[in-house]
Coordinates of C-alpha atoms in Angstrom, one line a residue:
Chain A
M1 CA -25.4 -66.2 23.6
S2 CA -23.4 -68.5 21.5
T3 CA -23.2 -67.1 18.0
L4 CA -21.2 -64.0 16.8
T5 CA -23.1 -61.4 15.0
T6 CA -22.1 -61.2 11.6
N7 CA -23.9 -58.2 10.2
Y8 CA -23.5 -55.0 12.0
L9 CA -24.8 -51.4 11.3
T10 CA -22.9 -48.2 11.4
P11 CA -24.2 -45.8 13.8
T12 CA -25.5 -42.7 12.3
G13 CA -25.4 -40.4 15.3
R14 CA -29.3 -40.2 15.3
E15 CA -29.7 -43.3 17.7
E16 CA -30.3 -42.5 21.3
A17 CA -27.0 -44.4 22.2
W18 CA -25.0 -42.4 20.1
R19 CA -26.7 -38.9 19.9
F20 CA -24.0 -37.5 22.3
T21 CA -20.9 -38.9 20.5
P22 CA -19.1 -37.0 17.8
L23 CA -18.8 -39.8 15.4
S24 CA -16.4 -37.9 13.2
R25 CA -13.8 -38.2 16.0
L26 CA -14.0 -42.0 16.3
K27 CA -11.4 -42.6 13.5
G28 CA -13.7 -44.9 12.0
L29 CA -13.9 -47.3 14.7
H30 CA -17.7 -47.3 14.4
D31 CA -17.7 -47.5 10.7
A32 CA -18.2 -51.0 9.2
A33 CA -16.2 -49.9 6.0
T34 CA -13.1 -49.1 8.1
V35 CA -10.3 -51.7 8.4
V36 CA -9.4 -52.3 11.9
A37 CA -6.6 -54.6 13.2
D38 CA -7.4 -57.6 15.2
H39 CA -5.1 -57.4 18.2
I40 CA -4.5 -58.8 21.5
S41 CA -3.8 -55.7 23.6
L42 CA -4.2 -56.6 27.2
S43 CA -1.5 -58.6 28.9
S44 CA 0.1 -59.0 32.3
H45 CA 3.7 -59.3 33.0
S46 CA 3.2 -61.4 36.0
V47 CA 0.2 -62.8 37.8
P48 CA 0.0 -64.1 41.4
D49 CA -0.6 -67.7 42.6
G50 CA -4.0 -68.8 41.8
V51 CA -4.4 -66.7 38.8
T52 CA -3.8 -67.7 35.1
I53 CA -3.7 -65.6 32.0
S54 CA -3.8 -67.1 28.4
T55 CA -5.0 -66.1 25.0
Q56 CA -7.6 -68.4 23.2
P57 CA -9.3 -68.4 20.0
S58 CA -12.4 -66.3 19.8
V59 CA -14.6 -69.4 18.7
E60 CA -13.7 -71.4 21.8
T61 CA -14.5 -68.4 24.0
P62 CA -17.9 -67.0 22.9
P63 CA -19.6 -63.9 24.4
N64 CA -21.3 -64.5 27.7
S65 CA -23.8 -61.7 27.3
L66 CA -25.8 -59.8 24.9
T67 CA -25.2 -56.4 23.6
D68 CA -26.9 -54.0 21.4
D69 CA -24.0 -51.8 21.0
L70 CA -22.8 -51.8 17.3
V71 CA -19.1 -51.2 18.1
V72 CA -19.0 -54.0 20.8
Q73 CA -20.5 -56.3 18.1
R74 CA -17.8 -55.4 15.8
V75 CA -15.3 -56.2 18.5
R76 CA -16.8 -59.7 19.0
D77 CA -16.7 -60.2 15.2
G78 CA -13.2 -58.9 14.6
A79 CA -11.1 -60.2 17.5
S80 CA -10.0 -63.6 16.5
R81 CA -8.5 -64.2 19.9
V82 CA -9.5 -63.5 23.5
T83 CA -7.3 -62.8 26.6
V84 CA -8.7 -65.1 29.4
L85 CA -7.8 -64.1 33.0
A86 CA -8.9 -66.7 35.5
I87 CA -9.0 -66.4 39.3
A88 CA -9.1 -69.9 40.8
A89 CA -11.8 -70.8 43.1
N90 CA -11.0 -69.6 46.7
A91 CA -8.0 -67.7 45.5
A92 CA -7.3 -64.5 47.4
P93 CA -4.2 -63.0 45.9
Q94 CA -2.8 -60.4 48.1
S95 CA -1.5 -58.0 45.4
P96 CA -3.5 -56.5 42.5
I97 CA -3.4 -58.2 39.0
F98 CA -2.2 -55.6 36.6
L99 CA -3.3 -55.8 32.9
T100 CA -1.4 -53.3 30.7
R101 CA -2.4 -52.1 27.4
E102 CA 0.0 -52.6 24.3
S103 CA -1.3 -49.9 22.0
G104 CA -0.1 -49.7 18.6
S105 CA -0.4 -47.1 15.9
S106 CA -3.2 -48.6 14.0
A107 CA -6.8 -49.1 15.1
Q108 CA -7.4 -52.3 17.2
L109 CA -10.1 -54.4 18.5
S110 CA -9.6 -56.4 21.7
R111 CA -11.7 -58.8 23.7
T112 CA -11.0 -59.9 27.5
V113 CA -12.7 -62.4 29.7
I114 CA -12.1 -62.1 33.4
R115 CA -13.4 -65.1 35.5
A116 CA -13.6 -64.9 39.1
G117 CA -13.9 -68.4 40.7
V118 CA -16.4 -69.4 43.5
N119 CA -15.4 -67.5 46.7
S120 CA -12.4 -66.1 45.2
H121 CA -11.3 -62.4 46.1
A122 CA -9.1 -60.4 43.8
T123 CA -8.3 -56.8 42.5
V124 CA -7.7 -56.3 38.9
V125 CA -6.4 -53.1 37.4
V126 CA -6.4 -52.2 33.7
E127 CA -4.0 -49.5 32.9
N128 CA -4.4 -47.5 29.8
V129 CA -1.4 -45.0 28.9
G130 CA 0.1 -43.5 25.9
T131 CA -1.9 -43.2 22.8
G132 CA -4.0 -45.4 20.5
T133 CA -7.2 -46.0 18.8
F134 CA -9.2 -49.0 19.9
A135 CA -12.5 -50.7 20.7
E136 CA -12.8 -53.3 23.4
E137 CA -14.8 -55.6 25.5
I138 CA -14.1 -56.8 28.8
E139 CA -16.6 -59.4 30.3
M140 CA -16.3 -60.2 33.9
I141 CA -18.0 -63.3 35.3
L142 CA -18.2 -63.5 38.9
E143 CA -19.1 -66.9 40.3
P144 CA -20.9 -67.5 43.4
G145 CA -19.5 -65.7 46.7
S146 CA -16.6 -64.1 44.8
H147 CA -15.4 -60.6 45.1
L148 CA -13.9 -58.7 42.2
H149 CA -12.5 -55.3 42.6
F150 CA -11.9 -53.8 39.2
V151 CA -10.2 -50.7 38.4
T152 CA -9.8 -49.1 34.9
L153 CA -7.5 -46.3 34.4
Q154 CA -7.7 -44.1 31.3
E155 CA -4.5 -42.2 31.7
W156 CA -4.3 -41.7 27.9
D157 CA -2.4 -39.0 26.2
N158 CA -4.9 -36.6 25.0
D159 CA -5.3 -37.8 21.6
A160 CA -6.3 -41.3 22.1
V161 CA -9.7 -42.9 21.2
H162 CA -11.1 -45.5 23.4
L163 CA -14.5 -47.3 22.9
G164 CA -15.3 -50.1 25.5
R165 CA -17.8 -52.1 27.3
H166 CA -16.9 -53.5 30.8
H167 CA -19.6 -55.9 31.7
A168 CA -20.0 -57.7 35.0
I169 CA -22.3 -60.7 35.5
V170 CA -22.5 -60.9 39.3
G171 CA -23.3 -64.4 40.7
R172 CA -25.1 -65.4 43.7
D173 CA -23.9 -63.6 46.8
A174 CA -21.0 -62.2 44.8
T175 CA -19.7 -58.6 45.2
F176 CA -18.4 -56.4 42.3
T177 CA -16.9 -53.0 42.8
S178 CA -15.4 -51.0 40.0
V179 CA -13.6 -47.8 39.8
V180 CA -13.5 -46.1 36.4
V181 CA -11.0 -43.3 36.2
T182 CA -10.9 -41.2 32.9
V183 CA -8.4 -38.5 32.8
G184 CA -7.0 -38.7 29.3
G185 CA -8.1 -39.4 25.7
S186 CA -9.4 -37.2 22.8
L187 CA -12.6 -39.3 22.9
V188 CA -13.5 -42.0 25.5
R189 CA -16.8 -43.8 25.4
L190 CA -17.0 -46.6 28.1
L191 CA -20.0 -48.8 28.9
P192 CA -19.7 -49.9 32.5
T193 CA -22.6 -52.5 32.6
V194 CA -23.9 -55.0 35.1
E195 CA -26.3 -58.0 35.2
Y196 CA -27.0 -60.4 37.8
A197 CA -26.7 -64.1 37.6
G198 CA -27.8 -65.1 41.2
P199 CA -29.8 -63.6 44.0
G200 CA -28.1 -61.7 46.8
A201 CA -25.5 -60.1 44.6
S202 CA -24.0 -56.6 44.7
A203 CA -22.4 -54.1 42.5
E204 CA -20.8 -50.8 43.4
L205 CA -19.7 -48.6 40.4
Y206 CA -17.6 -45.6 41.0
G207 CA -16.2 -43.2 38.5
L208 CA -14.2 -40.2 38.3
Y209 CA -13.5 -38.1 35.1
F210 CA -11.7 -34.8 34.3
A211 CA -12.3 -33.3 31.0
G212 CA -10.0 -30.6 29.6
S213 CA -10.3 -28.6 26.6
G214 CA -11.6 -30.6 23.5
Q215 CA -11.9 -33.8 25.4
H216 CA -15.1 -35.9 25.1
L217 CA -15.5 -38.3 27.9
E218 CA -18.6 -40.3 28.0
H219 CA -19.8 -43.0 30.6
R220 CA -22.9 -44.9 29.8
I221 CA -23.8 -47.1 33.1
H222 CA -26.4 -49.8 32.6
V223 CA -27.4 -51.9 35.7
D224 CA -30.1 -54.6 35.0
H225 CA -31.5 -55.8 38.2
N226 CA -33.0 -59.1 36.8
L227 CA -32.9 -61.2 40.0
P228 CA -34.1 -60.7 43.6
D229 CA -32.3 -59.2 46.5
G230 CA -29.8 -57.5 44.2
K231 CA -28.1 -54.4 45.4
S232 CA -26.5 -51.7 43.3
R233 CA -24.7 -48.3 44.0
V234 CA -23.5 -45.9 41.5
N235 CA -21.4 -42.8 42.1
Y236 CA -19.6 -40.9 39.4
K237 CA -18.1 -37.7 39.8
G238 CA -16.6 -35.4 37.0
A239 CA -14.9 -32.1 36.6
L240 CA -14.8 -30.1 33.4
S241 CA -12.5 -27.2 32.2
G242 CA -11.7 -25.4 29.1
D243 CA -13.3 -24.9 25.8
G244 CA -15.0 -27.8 24.3
A245 CA -14.7 -30.0 27.2
H246 CA -17.6 -32.3 27.1
T247 CA -18.7 -35.1 29.3
V248 CA -21.9 -37.4 29.1
W249 CA -23.0 -39.7 31.8
I250 CA -25.9 -41.9 31.4
G251 CA -27.1 -43.9 34.3
D252 CA -29.8 -46.5 33.3
V253 CA -31.0 -48.8 36.0
F254 CA -33.8 -51.3 35.4
I255 CA -35.5 -53.1 38.0
R256 CA -37.3 -56.0 36.4
A257 CA -40.5 -57.6 37.8
A258 CA -38.5 -60.6 39.1
A259 CA -36.0 -58.4 41.0
E260 CA -37.9 -58.0 44.3
R261 CA -36.1 -56.4 47.2
T262 CA -33.9 -54.7 45.0
D263 CA -31.9 -51.8 46.7
T264 CA -30.3 -49.2 44.3
Y265 CA -29.0 -45.7 44.3
E266 CA -27.2 -43.8 41.7
L267 CA -25.4 -40.4 41.9
N268 CA -23.6 -38.3 39.5
R269 CA -22.1 -34.9 40.2
N270 CA -20.4 -32.5 37.8
L271 CA -18.2 -29.4 38.5
L272 CA -17.9 -26.8 35.8
L273 CA -14.5 -25.1 36.3
S274 CA -14.9 -22.8 33.3
D275 CA -17.1 -21.4 30.6
G276 CA -17.4 -23.4 27.4
A277 CA -17.5 -26.8 29.0
R278 CA -20.7 -28.8 28.9
A279 CA -21.7 -31.8 31.0
D280 CA -24.7 -34.0 30.1
S281 CA -26.1 -36.1 32.9
V282 CA -29.0 -38.4 32.4
P283 CA -30.1 -40.6 35.1
N284 CA -32.8 -43.1 34.3
L285 CA -34.7 -45.4 36.6
E286 CA -37.2 -47.9 35.4
I287 CA -39.1 -50.0 38.0
E288 CA -41.3 -53.0 37.1
T289 CA -41.9 -54.3 40.7
G290 CA -43.5 -52.8 43.9
D291 CA -41.4 -54.7 46.1
I292 CA -38.1 -52.8 46.5
V293 CA -36.0 -52.0 49.4
G294 CA -34.8 -48.6 47.9
A295 CA -34.4 -46.8 44.6
G296 CA -33.3 -43.4 43.9
H297 CA -31.1 -41.1 41.8
A298 CA -29.7 -37.7 41.9
S299 CA -27.7 -35.6 39.5
T300 CA -26.2 -32.2 39.9
T301 CA -24.1 -30.0 37.7
G302 CA -22.8 -26.8 39.1
R303 CA -19.9 -24.4 39.7
F304 CA -17.9 -23.8 42.8
D305 CA -19.7 -23.3 46.0
D306 CA -19.0 -19.6 46.8
E307 CA -19.4 -20.1 50.5
Q308 CA -16.9 -23.1 50.7
L309 CA -14.3 -20.7 48.9
F310 CA -15.0 -17.9 51.2
Y311 CA -14.6 -20.0 54.2
L312 CA -11.2 -21.4 53.0
E313 CA -10.1 -17.9 51.8
S314 CA -11.1 -16.4 55.0
R315 CA -8.4 -18.6 56.7
G316 CA -5.8 -17.1 54.7
I317 CA -5.8 -19.7 51.7
P318 CA -5.3 -18.1 48.3
A319 CA -8.2 -18.3 46.0
A320 CA -6.4 -20.6 43.4
E321 CA -5.3 -23.0 46.2
A322 CA -8.7 -23.0 47.8
K323 CA -10.2 -24.2 44.4
R324 CA -7.7 -26.9 44.2
L325 CA -8.4 -28.0 47.7
V326 CA -12.2 -28.2 47.0
I327 CA -11.6 -30.1 43.7
R328 CA -9.3 -32.5 45.6
G329 CA -11.9 -32.9 48.2
F330 CA -14.5 -33.5 45.5
F331 CA -12.7 -36.4 44.0
L332 CA -11.3 -37.8 47.2
E333 CA -14.6 -39.9 47.9
I334 CA -14.1 -41.8 44.5
L335 CA -10.2 -41.8 44.5
S336 CA -10.2 -43.4 47.8
K337 CA -12.2 -46.4 46.5
I338 CA -9.2 -47.5 44.3
G339 CA -7.5 -48.8 47.4
I340 CA -4.1 -48.6 46.0
E341 CA -2.2 -45.6 47.4
T342 CA 0.4 -45.2 44.7
I343 CA -2.2 -45.1 42.0
E344 CA -4.5 -42.7 43.9
E345 CA -1.5 -40.4 44.2
R346 CA -0.7 -40.7 40.6
I347 CA -4.3 -39.9 39.6
M348 CA -4.4 -36.9 41.9
N349 CA -1.1 -35.7 40.4
R350 CA -2.7 -35.9 36.9
I351 CA -5.5 -33.9 38.0
D352 CA -3.4 -31.4 39.6
Q353 CA -1.4 -31.2 36.3
E354 CA -4.6 -30.7 34.2
L355 CA -5.8 -28.1 36.7
S356 CA -2.5 -26.1 36.4
K357 CA -3.1 -25.8 32.6
V358 CA -6.1 -23.8 32.9
T359 CA -7.4 -20.7 34.6
I360 CA -10.2 -21.8 37.0
A361 CA -13.2 -19.4 36.7
Chain B
M1 CA -0.5 -3.3 69.8
S2 CA -3.0 -3.3 66.9
T3 CA -6.0 -1.4 66.1
L4 CA -9.0 -2.0 63.8
E5 CA -10.5 1.2 63.0
I6 CA -14.0 1.2 61.2
K7 CA -15.2 4.7 60.0
N8 CA -18.6 5.6 58.6
L9 CA -18.8 2.1 57.0
Q10 CA -21.8 1.8 54.6
V11 CA -22.6 -1.5 53.0
S12 CA -25.2 -2.8 50.6
V13 CA -26.2 -6.0 49.3
N14 CA -27.7 -7.0 46.0
T15 CA -31.3 -8.4 46.1
E16 CA -33.9 -9.3 43.6
E17 CA -35.3 -5.8 44.1
G18 CA -32.0 -4.2 43.7
S19 CA -29.5 -2.9 45.9
K20 CA -30.2 -2.6 49.4
Q21 CA -28.4 -0.6 52.0
I22 CA -27.6 -2.6 55.3
L23 CA -24.9 -0.6 57.1
R24 CA -25.6 3.1 57.4
G25 CA -22.4 4.5 58.8
V26 CA -20.7 2.3 61.3
D27 CA -17.9 3.8 63.6
L28 CA -16.0 1.5 65.8
T29 CA -12.3 1.2 67.0
I30 CA -11.0 -2.1 68.6
N31 CA -7.6 -2.2 70.1
S32 CA -5.5 -5.3 71.1
G33 CA -6.7 -6.8 74.5
E34 CA -10.2 -5.1 74.2
T35 CA -13.5 -7.0 73.9
H36 CA -16.2 -5.2 72.2
A37 CA -19.8 -6.9 72.4
I38 CA -22.1 -5.9 69.6
M39 CA -25.6 -6.6 70.5
G40 CA -28.8 -6.1 68.6
P41 CA -32.0 -7.5 67.3
N42 CA -32.1 -9.8 64.3
G43 CA -31.8 -8.2 61.0
S44 CA -30.0 -5.2 62.4
G45 CA -26.9 -5.7 60.2
K46 CA -24.6 -7.4 63.0
S47 CA -23.6 -10.3 60.8
T48 CA -23.1 -7.9 57.6
L49 CA -20.7 -6.0 59.7
A50 CA -18.6 -9.2 60.4
Y51 CA -18.8 -10.5 56.7
S52 CA -18.0 -7.0 55.2
I53 CA -14.9 -6.8 57.2
A54 CA -13.8 -10.4 56.2
G55 CA -14.5 -9.6 52.5
H56 CA -17.5 -11.7 51.7
P57 CA -18.3 -11.1 48.0
K58 CA -21.9 -10.9 48.6
Y59 CA -21.5 -7.3 50.2
T60 CA -20.6 -4.2 48.4
I61 CA -19.0 -1.4 50.3
T62 CA -20.5 1.9 49.2
G63 CA -18.7 4.2 51.7
G64 CA -16.4 4.5 54.8
S65 CA -13.2 2.9 55.6
V66 CA -11.8 -0.1 57.5
T67 CA -8.1 -0.1 58.4
L68 CA -5.9 -2.4 60.5
D69 CA -3.0 -0.5 61.8
G70 CA -3.6 2.1 59.4
V71 CA -3.6 -0.2 56.5
D72 CA -6.7 -0.4 54.2
V73 CA -8.4 -3.7 54.9
L74 CA -11.1 -3.1 52.1
A75 CA -8.4 -3.1 49.3
M76 CA -7.2 -6.6 50.4
S77 CA -8.6 -9.9 49.0
V78 CA -10.1 -12.2 51.6
D79 CA -7.0 -14.2 52.2
E80 CA -4.8 -11.1 52.6
R81 CA -7.3 -9.9 55.4
A82 CA -6.7 -13.3 57.2
K83 CA -2.9 -12.9 56.6
A84 CA -3.0 -9.2 57.9
G85 CA -4.2 -10.7 61.2
L86 CA -8.1 -10.7 61.0
F87 CA -10.2 -13.8 61.9
L88 CA -13.8 -14.3 61.5
A89 CA -15.4 -17.1 63.6
M90 CA -18.4 -17.9 61.6
Q91 CA -22.2 -18.4 62.8
Y92 CA -22.6 -21.3 60.4
P93 CA -19.1 -22.8 59.4
V94 CA -19.2 -24.3 56.0
E95 CA -18.9 -27.9 55.0
V96 CA -15.8 -28.9 52.8
P97 CA -16.4 -32.5 51.7
G98 CA -13.1 -34.5 51.2
V99 CA -10.9 -32.1 53.0
S100 CA -9.8 -33.3 56.3
V101 CA -9.4 -31.0 59.4
S102 CA -5.9 -31.7 59.6
N103 CA -5.2 -31.0 55.9
F104 CA -7.2 -27.8 56.3
L105 CA -5.5 -26.5 59.5
R106 CA -2.0 -27.4 58.0
T107 CA -2.9 -25.5 54.7
S108 CA -4.3 -22.5 56.5
V109 CA -1.4 -22.1 59.0
T110 CA 1.2 -22.5 56.3
A111 CA -0.7 -19.7 54.4
I112 CA -0.9 -17.4 57.3
R113 CA 2.7 -18.0 58.7
G114 CA 4.2 -18.0 55.3
E115 CA 5.9 -21.3 55.7
A116 CA 4.8 -24.7 56.4
P117 CA 4.9 -25.7 60.2
K118 CA 7.7 -28.1 61.2
V119 CA 6.2 -31.6 61.3
R120 CA 7.6 -32.5 64.7
T121 CA 6.2 -29.5 66.6
W122 CA 3.1 -29.1 64.5
V123 CA 1.5 -32.5 65.7
G124 CA 2.1 -31.5 69.3
E125 CA 0.7 -28.0 68.7
V126 CA -2.6 -29.2 67.2
K127 CA -3.0 -31.9 69.9
E128 CA -2.5 -29.5 72.7
A129 CA -4.8 -27.0 71.1
M130 CA -7.5 -29.5 70.6
A131 CA -7.2 -31.0 74.2
A132 CA -7.7 -27.5 75.5
L133 CA -10.9 -27.3 73.8
S134 CA -11.9 -30.9 74.8
M135 CA -11.7 -32.2 71.3
D136 CA -11.1 -35.8 70.4
P137 CA -7.9 -36.2 68.4
A138 CA -9.9 -38.5 65.9
F139 CA -11.7 -35.1 65.0
A140 CA -8.6 -34.2 62.9
E141 CA -9.4 -37.0 60.5
R142 CA -13.0 -36.0 59.8
N143 CA -13.9 -33.6 57.0
V144 CA -14.2 -29.9 57.6
N145 CA -17.3 -29.3 59.3
E146 CA -19.1 -32.3 57.6
G147 CA -21.5 -33.9 60.1
F148 CA -20.3 -31.6 62.9
S149 CA -22.6 -31.1 65.7
G150 CA -23.2 -27.3 66.5
G151 CA -20.8 -27.5 69.4
E152 CA -18.2 -29.3 67.3
K153 CA -18.4 -26.4 64.6
K154 CA -17.9 -23.8 67.2
R155 CA -15.0 -25.6 68.9
H156 CA -13.4 -26.0 65.5
E157 CA -13.6 -22.3 64.9
I158 CA -12.0 -21.4 68.1
L159 CA -9.3 -24.1 67.4
Q160 CA -8.5 -22.4 64.1
M161 CA -8.3 -19.0 66.1
E162 CA -5.8 -20.6 68.4
L163 CA -3.5 -21.7 65.7
L164 CA -3.9 -18.9 63.4
K165 CA -3.2 -16.4 66.2
P166 CA -4.9 -13.4 64.7
K167 CA -4.6 -9.8 66.0
I168 CA -8.3 -9.0 65.9
A169 CA -11.0 -11.7 65.9
I170 CA -14.7 -11.2 65.1
L171 CA -16.9 -13.8 66.8
D172 CA -20.3 -14.0 64.9
E173 CA -22.9 -15.5 67.1
T174 CA -20.5 -17.9 68.5
D175 CA -22.8 -18.7 71.4
S176 CA -25.8 -19.9 69.0
G177 CA -26.5 -23.5 69.1
L178 CA -24.3 -24.3 72.2
D179 CA -25.5 -25.9 75.2
V180 CA -24.1 -24.6 78.6
D181 CA -21.1 -27.0 78.7
A182 CA -20.1 -26.2 75.1
L183 CA -20.6 -22.5 75.8
R184 CA -18.2 -22.9 78.9
V185 CA -15.5 -24.7 76.9
V186 CA -15.7 -22.3 74.0
S187 CA -15.6 -19.2 76.0
E188 CA -12.8 -20.4 78.2
G189 CA -10.9 -20.9 75.0
V190 CA -11.6 -17.4 73.7
N191 CA -10.4 -15.8 77.1
R192 CA -7.3 -18.1 77.1
I193 CA -6.4 -17.0 73.6
K194 CA -7.0 -13.3 74.3
E195 CA -4.9 -13.7 77.5
T196 CA -2.1 -15.3 75.6
N197 CA -2.0 -13.2 72.4
N198 CA -3.5 -9.9 73.6
L199 CA -6.3 -10.4 71.1
G200 CA -8.8 -7.7 70.2
I201 CA -12.2 -9.1 70.0
M202 CA -15.5 -8.1 68.3
L203 CA -18.1 -10.4 70.0
I204 CA -21.4 -10.3 67.9
T205 CA -24.3 -11.7 69.9
H206 CA -28.1 -11.5 70.3
Y207 CA -28.3 -12.7 73.8
T208 CA -26.4 -11.7 77.0
R209 CA -25.7 -15.4 78.1
I210 CA -22.3 -15.6 76.5
L211 CA -21.3 -12.3 78.4
R212 CA -21.4 -14.1 81.8
Y213 CA -18.4 -16.2 80.4
I214 CA -16.7 -13.5 78.3
T215 CA -16.7 -10.0 79.9
P216 CA -16.9 -7.2 77.5
D217 CA -14.9 -4.0 77.9
F218 CA -17.5 -2.2 75.7
V219 CA -21.1 -2.9 74.7
H220 CA -22.3 -1.4 71.5
V221 CA -26.2 -1.6 70.7
F222 CA -26.6 -2.1 67.0
S223 CA -30.0 -1.2 65.2
N224 CA -31.0 -0.5 61.7
G225 CA -27.5 -0.8 60.3
R226 CA -25.7 1.5 62.9
I227 CA -24.5 1.7 66.5
V228 CA -27.2 3.6 68.4
E229 CA -25.9 3.3 72.0
E230 CA -22.6 2.5 73.6
G231 CA -21.5 1.8 77.2
G232 CA -19.6 -0.7 79.5
A233 CA -20.5 -4.1 80.6
E234 CA -23.4 -2.6 82.6
L235 CA -25.3 -1.8 79.3
A236 CA -25.6 -5.6 78.8
N237 CA -27.6 -6.0 82.0
K238 CA -30.0 -3.2 80.9
L239 CA -30.6 -5.2 77.6
E240 CA -31.1 -8.2 79.5
E241 CA -33.9 -6.6 81.5
N242 CA -35.5 -4.5 78.8
G243 CA -34.7 -6.2 75.4
Y244 CA -34.1 -4.2 72.3
A245 CA -37.6 -2.7 72.0
E246 CA -36.6 0.8 72.7
Y247 CA -33.8 0.8 70.0
V248 CA -35.9 -0.7 67.1
T249 CA -37.5 2.0 64.9
A250 CA -40.4 1.3 62.7

């Protein structure tokens, strides 16, 4: 795609893609009539050898992919400059590359492009803290043989509004792993999406979310198997607690006719910790070829397993602590995918904090 | 010296057809150092007895009493019963994903002892207990009961018993799913713990096989929710010969 969309529509809430989202809480981010600041909001204080970060005019860095998301189109239109993070071919920085968000008081648009060079191997961590209202797009281009480990942390204060598309274009024999952690924000709606630019590419998408009272946390995964021998794994786990806590998980996986020998599995589990919380979970698998290695999905939403709690309590562990152990255990599988111990501990502490605010049913 | 005293215990369970009585007046007293085998056919209520004493929410006590050294057990929460000195080795230990055995043991021991074990001695204590049950130290890093074989689950139960040092232990069909070697290791563990801690044991079993390794002081035959015959170890031999036919009423 080489031209920017110039006319976009305002979602009404009747569209399939927006039907779960409370538009009135978007602070106008979706509304063509609202004035939104153009702001370069992702930056890094220091980058390791073999990695460069710069800002470029949007016209010189056109989008690399198609989108039908109205807010993302608006980001593409409105952001005049793009943050470009480039990992050189064969570079393998030992330490993660941290991108931090400089959020302001006004609504913002932000575009970022991450380019992982041939056979490079790197970890990029995007940290979102504090508050803000913004819509963003991060495109990641994985060149052949590269490995990109992409971690996004939504540790917002509970009044932030964050809409975003994180799109990976995975090249031949490249591997993309992502871990999305959303534990803050008033309204967060993320689109972790994947397409393939070469055969033999692999994507693993992990996610963890915890919605407290009044929080709307939405993750809409889209994996487009458009080439042969591709692999994808999706595993998102969420917990909800408190009145009006709402999570939405959509898992769209498409296996096109050309995508022979595709191997895919997606999973979403939700743990309801109290009354008044609602988890929507919609896995969706469309297969256009008969020649696949595997394709499956599973989705469960439930309360605590009484037998697990009884087992722990019968060993002297008080009920509240037993529940905390079960929740920590539930999230550990995802959390451990981050691979950075200090961050894993920080997120677990945040979850403990959220848990301590509520009486677990 | 501790005493678990069960008097006229009556228990029901809620089913789709309404409340169904399972235990119809159980009387049993277990003192420290005694081993009581509870034997009976499937469906006679043996496991209900075990889980009711441990406080499983599925069961409703409709009559009778259970006391440990005179203190009302039925008024306690599940964790309080464990802290009071009761332990239930389960027939089907439950998987707890994401919680490692070492974390679980430490949390449990901390709760029971009322303080965290000292790091230096704790590691050695666990290692020693595991070695005594022929368990690989790597076992401690696995998630609780996740992917454990039948034998590993039962060893893990006995390991907990060793570390938690209960006054009275209820072993629910601990012999089920064990091959001869595992049965021997587990039984030796039980005997050792009994010897060291003067443990009182309620040993629930369908078969006499485990009684070759753990010698009961008393045998109680359970049928239709109550004890229908009592005797010494010799009663088990009679059951081995004749089965439960004479105790099962239509």
